[in-house]
Amino acid sequence: MPTHANTPAKARANTPANGARGHDVLVVGGGLIGLVTAWRAAQRGLATAVADPRPGGGAAHVAAGMLAAVTELQYGEQTLLDLNLASAARYPDFVAELTELTGLGTGYRPCGTLAVALDADDRADLRDLHAFHASLGLESQWLNGRDCRRLEPLLAPGVRGGLRVDGDHQVDPRRLAAALLRAAELAGVSFLRSAVARISRAGDRVTGALLADGTEVAADRTVLAAGSESGRIAGLPEEALPPVRPVKGQILRLRVPAAHAPFLSRTVRAVVRGSHVYLVPRENGELVLGATSEESGWDTTVTAGGVYELLRDAHELVPGITELPLTETQAGLRPGSPDNAPLLGATALDGLLLATGHHRNGVLLTPVTGDVMAEVLASGEVPDYARPFTAARFTRQEQPA
Ligand code: GLY
């Protein structure tokens, strides 16, 4: 039997107990995932509100914006790969639609990616990854060290080879968030600029949320899209809290002065001493250098050790980075899930849906998440391609220890 959360909006009343008209949909969290959910829901005719004190902030303000379905592929994550590729394929039309509607650019840059090896072990690992790509029919091309440097002349002389992946691009998450925010406003989404104090319930049914400013917001469906915060939101029974945890990422921003341009023409990345390091060159001269991956709870401190390790590893890759002005240091929290894949759609709790747990792929998965959530909210149906990612696949008890 379908839960209330799965019931099409138009078939349901939208009047809270106090008689005031509520929203069809309340989205908790105004990051990329919350914004795209709200925008797409509003486009389907649903009266939608977003609760967030600073919409467009959060992880979107920190992330580098790599669209790296192929170069970030992990063994055993082929199901997630399909969703990642589906979202990457949507990007050109998605950003064109946003720009046409809002007049705002998103920094989408179809520049490709080069993943390089710095020693013999890295080279063997990248060769294995290349074979894995080939077995899945993914486009990636093996290059020797000299050809890597021909493509990116500032690479270290010691680079031993690499994988050229012309389909892994980038977008600027800050600009994307600004465009999504504007598009959502234009589509009629209401923005409630306050934190959520707690989710509201009437018995077993979620009915909206109480905001920190004291406002009670009534909604037929409440979508929890608060990134890692989704896992500790107040007002839900323990077993209904999604199994998402914070995974800290520290990231740096540098500037490429005109005298040093062009510095890199595409995203360059490597695994150095077991850690991912990447350099993402924006068209506007910004160079984003990321990122640590730390399981350290809710801490968002930028540490000397984090900055040191990023600069040390990136310097091994591209020695010239030490010449560039360092303009910004940031730390943010990825919403990690037990299988590194997002949780999308209805939950066992009537009226509560999830759009969280995107871990390393939040920016990449933004377009497809909007489509999935809009379909679930408007029709009650999860599209076939999103069935492996239903929110109901975990219970709190099933989390690994
Ligand atoms: N996808 C890049 C990161 O999470 O660091």
Coordinates of C-alpha atoms and ligand atoms in Angstrom, one line a residue:
M1 CA 0.0 0.0 0.0
P2 CA 1.5 3.4 -0.9
T3 CA 2.5 5.6 2.0
H4 CA 1.1 9.1 2.2
A5 CA 4.5 10.3 1.0
N6 CA 3.9 8.4 -2.2
T7 CA 0.5 9.8 -2.9
P8 CA 0.3 12.3 -5.9
A9 CA 0.0 15.9 -4.7
K10 CA -3.1 16.8 -6.6
A11 CA -5.0 13.9 -5.1
R12 CA -4.5 15.2 -1.6
A13 CA -5.7 17.9 0.7
N14 CA -3.2 20.5 1.7
T15 CA -4.8 22.1 4.7
P16 CA -3.1 21.8 8.1
A17 CA -5.0 21.2 11.3
N18 CA -5.1 25.0 12.1
G19 CA -7.0 25.7 8.9
A20 CA -4.3 27.9 7.3
R21 CA -3.2 26.8 3.9
G22 CA 0.1 25.1 4.0
H23 CA 2.6 24.1 1.3
D24 CA 2.5 21.0 -0.8
V25 CA 6.2 20.6 -0.2
L26 CA 8.6 21.9 2.4
V27 CA 12.3 21.4 1.5
V28 CA 14.6 21.4 4.6
G29 CA 18.0 22.7 3.3
G30 CA 18.8 25.1 0.6
G31 CA 22.0 23.6 -0.8
L32 CA 22.3 22.4 -4.4
I33 CA 20.1 19.4 -3.7
G34 CA 17.4 21.3 -1.8
L35 CA 17.4 24.0 -4.4
V36 CA 17.1 21.7 -7.4
T37 CA 14.4 19.7 -5.6
A38 CA 12.4 22.8 -4.9
W39 CA 12.8 24.3 -8.3
R40 CA 11.8 21.2 -10.1
A41 CA 8.9 20.6 -7.7
A42 CA 7.6 24.2 -8.3
Q43 CA 7.9 23.6 -12.1
R44 CA 5.5 20.7 -11.6
G45 CA 3.0 23.1 -10.0
L46 CA 3.6 22.2 -6.4
A47 CA 3.5 25.0 -3.8
T48 CA 7.0 24.7 -2.5
A49 CA 9.0 26.3 0.3
V50 CA 12.7 26.0 1.3
A51 CA 13.8 26.5 4.9
D52 CA 17.4 27.5 5.2
P53 CA 19.0 30.6 6.9
R54 CA 21.5 31.0 4.0
P55 CA 20.2 29.2 0.9
G56 CA 22.9 28.6 -1.7
G57 CA 25.5 28.1 1.0
G58 CA 26.6 24.9 2.7
A59 CA 28.7 22.4 0.8
A60 CA 28.0 24.2 -2.5
H61 CA 30.1 27.0 -1.2
V62 CA 33.1 24.7 -0.5
A63 CA 33.0 22.0 -3.3
A64 CA 35.3 22.2 -6.3
G65 CA 32.5 21.1 -8.7
M66 CA 34.2 18.3 -10.5
L67 CA 31.8 16.2 -12.6
A68 CA 34.0 13.2 -12.4
A69 CA 31.8 10.1 -13.0
V70 CA 34.7 8.2 -14.6
T71 CA 37.8 9.4 -12.8
E72 CA 36.2 9.1 -9.4
L73 CA 34.8 5.6 -10.1
Q74 CA 35.3 3.2 -7.3
Y75 CA 35.4 -0.6 -7.6
G76 CA 32.0 -2.1 -6.6
E77 CA 30.1 1.2 -7.3
Q78 CA 28.9 0.3 -10.8
T79 CA 25.2 0.9 -9.8
L80 CA 26.1 4.4 -8.6
L81 CA 28.1 4.9 -11.8
D82 CA 24.9 4.6 -13.9
L83 CA 23.3 7.4 -11.9
N84 CA 26.4 9.5 -12.1
L85 CA 26.6 9.1 -15.9
A86 CA 22.9 9.8 -16.2
S87 CA 23.4 13.1 -14.3
A88 CA 26.6 14.0 -16.2
A89 CA 24.7 13.6 -19.5
R90 CA 22.0 16.0 -18.3
Y91 CA 24.5 18.8 -17.4
P92 CA 24.7 20.7 -20.8
D93 CA 20.9 21.0 -21.0
F94 CA 20.5 21.6 -17.3
V95 CA 22.9 24.6 -17.2
A96 CA 21.6 26.0 -20.5
E97 CA 18.0 25.9 -19.0
L98 CA 19.2 27.7 -15.9
T99 CA 21.1 30.4 -17.8
E100 CA 18.2 31.0 -20.1
L101 CA 15.8 31.4 -17.2
T102 CA 18.0 33.5 -15.0
G103 CA 20.6 35.1 -17.1
L104 CA 23.2 33.8 -14.7
G105 CA 26.2 31.7 -15.7
T106 CA 27.1 28.5 -13.9
G107 CA 30.8 28.1 -14.8
Y108 CA 30.1 24.8 -16.6
R109 CA 33.3 24.0 -18.4
P110 CA 33.5 20.9 -20.6
C111 CA 37.3 20.7 -20.2
G112 CA 38.0 17.0 -19.5
T113 CA 40.2 15.5 -16.8
L114 CA 43.7 14.0 -16.7
A115 CA 44.4 11.5 -13.8
V116 CA 48.1 10.9 -13.5
A117 CA 50.5 8.5 -11.7
L118 CA 53.5 9.8 -9.8
D119 CA 55.3 6.5 -9.2
A120 CA 55.3 2.8 -10.3
D121 CA 52.6 1.7 -7.9
D122 CA 50.2 4.6 -8.9
R123 CA 50.9 3.7 -12.5
A124 CA 49.9 0.1 -11.9
D125 CA 46.7 1.3 -10.1
L126 CA 45.8 3.6 -12.9
R127 CA 46.4 0.8 -15.5
D128 CA 44.0 -1.3 -13.5
L129 CA 41.5 1.5 -13.5
H130 CA 41.9 1.9 -17.2
A131 CA 41.1 -1.8 -17.7
F132 CA 38.1 -1.4 -15.4
H133 CA 36.9 1.6 -17.5
A134 CA 37.3 -0.5 -20.7
S135 CA 35.4 -3.4 -19.2
L136 CA 32.5 -1.0 -18.6
G137 CA 32.7 0.6 -22.0
L138 CA 33.8 4.0 -20.5
E139 CA 35.9 6.3 -22.5
S140 CA 39.4 6.8 -21.1
Q141 CA 42.7 6.9 -22.9
W142 CA 46.1 5.8 -21.5
L143 CA 48.9 8.3 -22.0
N144 CA 52.6 7.9 -21.2
G145 CA 54.3 10.5 -19.1
R146 CA 55.6 12.5 -22.1
D147 CA 52.1 12.7 -23.6
C148 CA 50.7 13.8 -20.3
R149 CA 53.2 16.7 -20.2
R150 CA 52.5 17.5 -23.8
L151 CA 48.8 18.0 -22.7
E152 CA 49.7 19.8 -19.5
P153 CA 53.2 21.2 -19.7
L154 CA 53.3 22.3 -16.0
L155 CA 53.0 18.7 -14.7
A156 CA 56.0 17.4 -12.7
P157 CA 58.7 15.8 -14.8
G158 CA 58.3 12.6 -12.7
V159 CA 54.7 11.9 -13.9
R160 CA 54.8 8.3 -15.1
G161 CA 51.6 8.2 -17.2
G162 CA 48.0 9.0 -16.9
L163 CA 44.4 8.6 -18.0
R164 CA 42.8 11.2 -20.3
V165 CA 39.1 11.3 -19.7
D166 CA 37.5 13.8 -22.0
G167 CA 34.0 13.4 -20.5
D168 CA 34.7 14.4 -16.9
H169 CA 34.0 18.2 -16.7
Q170 CA 33.5 20.9 -14.1
V171 CA 30.9 23.5 -12.9
D172 CA 31.3 26.3 -10.4
P173 CA 29.1 25.2 -7.5
R174 CA 28.8 28.7 -6.1
R175 CA 27.5 30.1 -9.4
L176 CA 25.3 27.0 -9.9
A177 CA 23.8 27.6 -6.5
A178 CA 23.1 31.3 -7.3
A179 CA 21.4 30.3 -10.6
L180 CA 19.3 27.6 -8.9
L181 CA 18.3 30.0 -6.2
R182 CA 17.1 32.6 -8.7
A183 CA 15.4 29.9 -10.9
A184 CA 13.6 28.7 -7.8
E185 CA 12.5 32.2 -6.9
L186 CA 11.2 32.8 -10.5
A187 CA 9.3 29.5 -10.3
G188 CA 7.5 30.7 -7.2
V189 CA 9.4 28.9 -4.4
S190 CA 9.1 30.6 -1.0
F191 CA 12.3 31.0 0.9
L192 CA 12.0 30.8 4.7
R193 CA 15.3 32.2 5.9
S194 CA 15.5 30.4 9.2
A195 CA 17.0 27.1 10.5
V196 CA 14.7 24.2 11.2
A197 CA 14.4 23.7 15.0
R198 CA 12.6 20.4 14.5
I199 CA 10.5 18.4 12.2
S200 CA 6.8 18.4 13.2
R201 CA 4.7 15.3 13.5
A202 CA 1.1 14.4 14.2
G203 CA 1.4 10.8 15.4
D204 CA 3.2 8.8 12.7
R205 CA 2.9 11.5 10.1
V206 CA 5.3 14.3 9.3
T207 CA 3.4 17.6 8.9
G208 CA 6.2 20.2 8.3
A209 CA 8.6 21.8 10.6
L210 CA 9.1 24.3 13.4
L211 CA 11.6 27.0 12.4
A212 CA 14.2 28.5 14.8
D213 CA 12.4 31.8 14.5
G214 CA 9.2 30.2 15.9
T215 CA 7.3 29.9 12.6
E216 CA 5.3 26.6 12.3
V217 CA 5.4 25.6 8.6
A218 CA 2.7 23.1 7.5
A219 CA 3.4 20.9 4.4
D220 CA 1.9 17.8 2.9
R221 CA 5.4 16.5 2.2
T222 CA 8.6 17.4 3.9
V223 CA 11.9 16.7 2.0
L224 CA 15.0 16.4 4.2
A225 CA 17.8 17.8 2.0
A226 CA 20.0 19.1 4.7
G227 CA 23.2 17.3 3.7
S228 CA 25.0 15.7 6.6
E229 CA 22.8 17.6 9.0
S230 CA 19.9 15.4 7.8
G231 CA 21.3 12.6 10.0
R232 CA 20.8 14.5 13.3
I233 CA 17.7 16.7 12.6
A234 CA 15.5 17.1 15.7
G235 CA 11.9 15.8 15.8
L236 CA 12.3 12.4 14.1
P237 CA 12.3 9.1 15.9
E238 CA 15.8 7.6 16.0
E239 CA 14.9 4.9 13.5
A240 CA 13.7 7.4 10.9
L241 CA 16.9 9.5 10.9
P242 CA 18.7 8.8 7.6
P243 CA 22.1 7.1 8.0
V244 CA 24.2 10.0 6.8
R245 CA 27.4 11.1 8.5
P246 CA 29.7 14.1 8.0
V247 CA 32.9 13.5 6.0
K248 CA 35.1 16.6 6.2
G249 CA 36.8 18.0 3.2
Q250 CA 39.3 20.8 3.4
I251 CA 39.9 22.7 0.1
L252 CA 42.0 25.6 -1.1
R253 CA 41.5 28.3 -3.7
L254 CA 44.4 29.9 -5.5
R255 CA 44.5 32.5 -8.2
V256 CA 46.4 32.2 -11.5
P257 CA 47.7 35.7 -12.4
A258 CA 47.6 36.6 -16.0
A259 CA 51.4 36.2 -16.3
H260 CA 51.0 32.5 -15.4
A261 CA 48.0 31.7 -17.6
P262 CA 47.2 29.3 -19.0
F263 CA 48.2 27.3 -16.0
L264 CA 46.2 24.1 -16.6
S265 CA 43.7 23.5 -19.3
R266 CA 41.8 20.7 -17.6
T267 CA 41.2 19.2 -14.2
V268 CA 44.4 17.3 -13.1
R269 CA 44.2 14.7 -10.3
A270 CA 46.2 12.0 -8.7
V271 CA 46.2 9.7 -5.7
V272 CA 49.2 10.7 -3.6
R273 CA 50.0 8.5 -0.6
G274 CA 46.5 7.1 -0.7
S275 CA 44.8 10.5 -0.7
H276 CA 42.9 12.1 -3.6
V277 CA 44.3 15.5 -4.8
Y278 CA 42.9 17.5 -7.6
L279 CA 43.4 20.8 -9.3
V280 CA 40.4 22.3 -11.0
P281 CA 41.1 25.4 -13.2
R282 CA 38.3 27.8 -13.7
E283 CA 38.0 30.0 -16.7
N284 CA 38.1 33.1 -14.5
G285 CA 41.6 32.2 -13.2
E286 CA 40.6 30.5 -10.0
L287 CA 42.4 27.3 -9.3
V288 CA 40.6 25.0 -6.8
L289 CA 42.8 22.5 -4.9
G290 CA 41.1 19.7 -3.0
A291 CA 40.4 17.9 -0.9
T292 CA 41.0 16.0 2.3
S293 CA 38.5 13.3 3.3
E294 CA 38.3 13.1 7.1
E295 CA 35.9 11.2 9.4
S296 CA 36.1 13.7 12.2
G297 CA 32.5 14.4 13.2
W298 CA 31.1 17.9 12.9
D299 CA 34.4 19.7 13.0
T300 CA 34.9 22.2 10.1
T301 CA 38.2 23.7 11.2
V302 CA 40.8 24.3 8.5
T303 CA 43.9 22.8 10.0
A304 CA 47.6 23.5 9.3
G305 CA 48.0 19.7 8.6
G306 CA 45.2 19.7 6.1
V307 CA 46.6 22.7 4.2
Y308 CA 50.1 21.3 4.4
E309 CA 49.1 17.9 3.0
L310 CA 47.1 19.4 0.1
L311 CA 49.9 21.8 -0.9
R312 CA 52.6 19.1 -0.5
D313 CA 50.6 16.6 -2.7
A314 CA 49.6 19.1 -5.3
H315 CA 53.2 20.4 -5.4
E316 CA 54.4 16.9 -6.3
L317 CA 51.9 17.0 -9.2
V318 CA 52.3 20.5 -10.4
P319 CA 55.4 22.2 -8.8
G320 CA 54.5 25.7 -10.1
I321 CA 51.5 26.0 -7.7
T322 CA 53.7 27.4 -5.0
E323 CA 54.1 30.5 -7.1
L324 CA 50.3 31.3 -7.0
P325 CA 48.5 33.5 -4.5
L326 CA 46.5 31.4 -2.0
T327 CA 43.2 33.2 -1.8
E328 CA 40.9 31.0 0.4
T329 CA 40.9 28.0 2.7
Q330 CA 37.6 26.2 3.5
A331 CA 36.3 23.1 5.1
G332 CA 32.9 21.5 4.5
L333 CA 31.0 18.3 5.3
R334 CA 30.0 15.8 2.7
P335 CA 26.9 13.8 3.6
G336 CA 28.4 10.2 3.6
S337 CA 26.0 7.2 3.4
P338 CA 26.7 3.6 4.1
D339 CA 27.1 2.7 0.4
N340 CA 28.3 6.2 -0.8
A341 CA 25.1 6.6 -2.8
P342 CA 22.3 9.0 -2.3
L343 CA 19.0 8.3 -0.5
L344 CA 16.1 9.6 -2.6
G345 CA 12.4 9.5 -2.2
A346 CA 9.8 8.4 0.3
T347 CA 10.6 7.0 3.8
A348 CA 8.6 4.7 6.0
L349 CA 7.4 7.8 7.8
D350 CA 4.3 9.2 6.2
G351 CA 5.0 12.7 4.7
L352 CA 8.8 12.5 5.0
L353 CA 11.0 12.1 1.9
L354 CA 14.8 12.2 1.7
A355 CA 17.2 13.8 -0.8
T356 CA 20.6 13.4 1.0
G357 CA 23.6 11.1 1.3
H358 CA 25.3 12.2 -2.0
H359 CA 28.7 12.0 -0.4
R360 CA 31.4 12.9 -3.0
N361 CA 28.9 13.3 -5.8
G362 CA 26.5 16.1 -4.7
V363 CA 27.4 18.5 -7.5
L364 CA 27.5 15.8 -10.2
L365 CA 24.1 14.4 -9.1
T366 CA 22.3 17.7 -8.8
P367 CA 20.4 17.5 -12.2
V368 CA 19.3 13.9 -11.9
T369 CA 18.3 14.4 -8.2
G370 CA 16.0 17.2 -9.3
D371 CA 14.3 15.0 -11.9
V372 CA 13.9 12.1 -9.5
M373 CA 12.5 14.1 -6.6
A374 CA 10.1 16.1 -8.9
E375 CA 8.8 12.8 -10.3
V376 CA 8.4 11.3 -6.8
L377 CA 6.7 14.4 -5.5
A378 CA 4.4 14.9 -8.5
S379 CA 3.4 11.4 -9.3
G380 CA 4.4 9.3 -6.3
E381 CA 6.5 7.1 -8.6
V382 CA 10.3 6.6 -8.4
P383 CA 11.7 6.5 -11.9
D384 CA 13.2 3.0 -12.7
Y385 CA 16.7 4.3 -13.0
A386 CA 16.5 5.6 -9.4
R387 CA 15.1 2.5 -7.7
P388 CA 18.5 1.3 -6.4
F389 CA 18.7 4.6 -4.4
T390 CA 15.4 4.7 -2.6
A391 CA 15.5 6.2 0.8
A392 CA 13.9 3.1 2.3
R393 CA 16.9 0.8 1.6
F394 CA 18.4 1.5 5.0
T395 CA 17.1 1.5 8.4
R396 CA 19.2 3.0 11.3
Q397 CA 19.9 -0.6 12.5
E398 CA 21.5 -1.6 9.1
Q399 CA 24.4 0.9 9.4
P400 CA 27.8 -0.6 9.6
A401 CA 29.3 -0.4 13.1
Ligands
GLY1 N1 34.1 14.8 -5.4 C1 35.2 15.5 -4.8 C2 35.3 15.4 -3.4 O1 34.3 15.0 -2.8 O2 36.3 15.8 -2.9

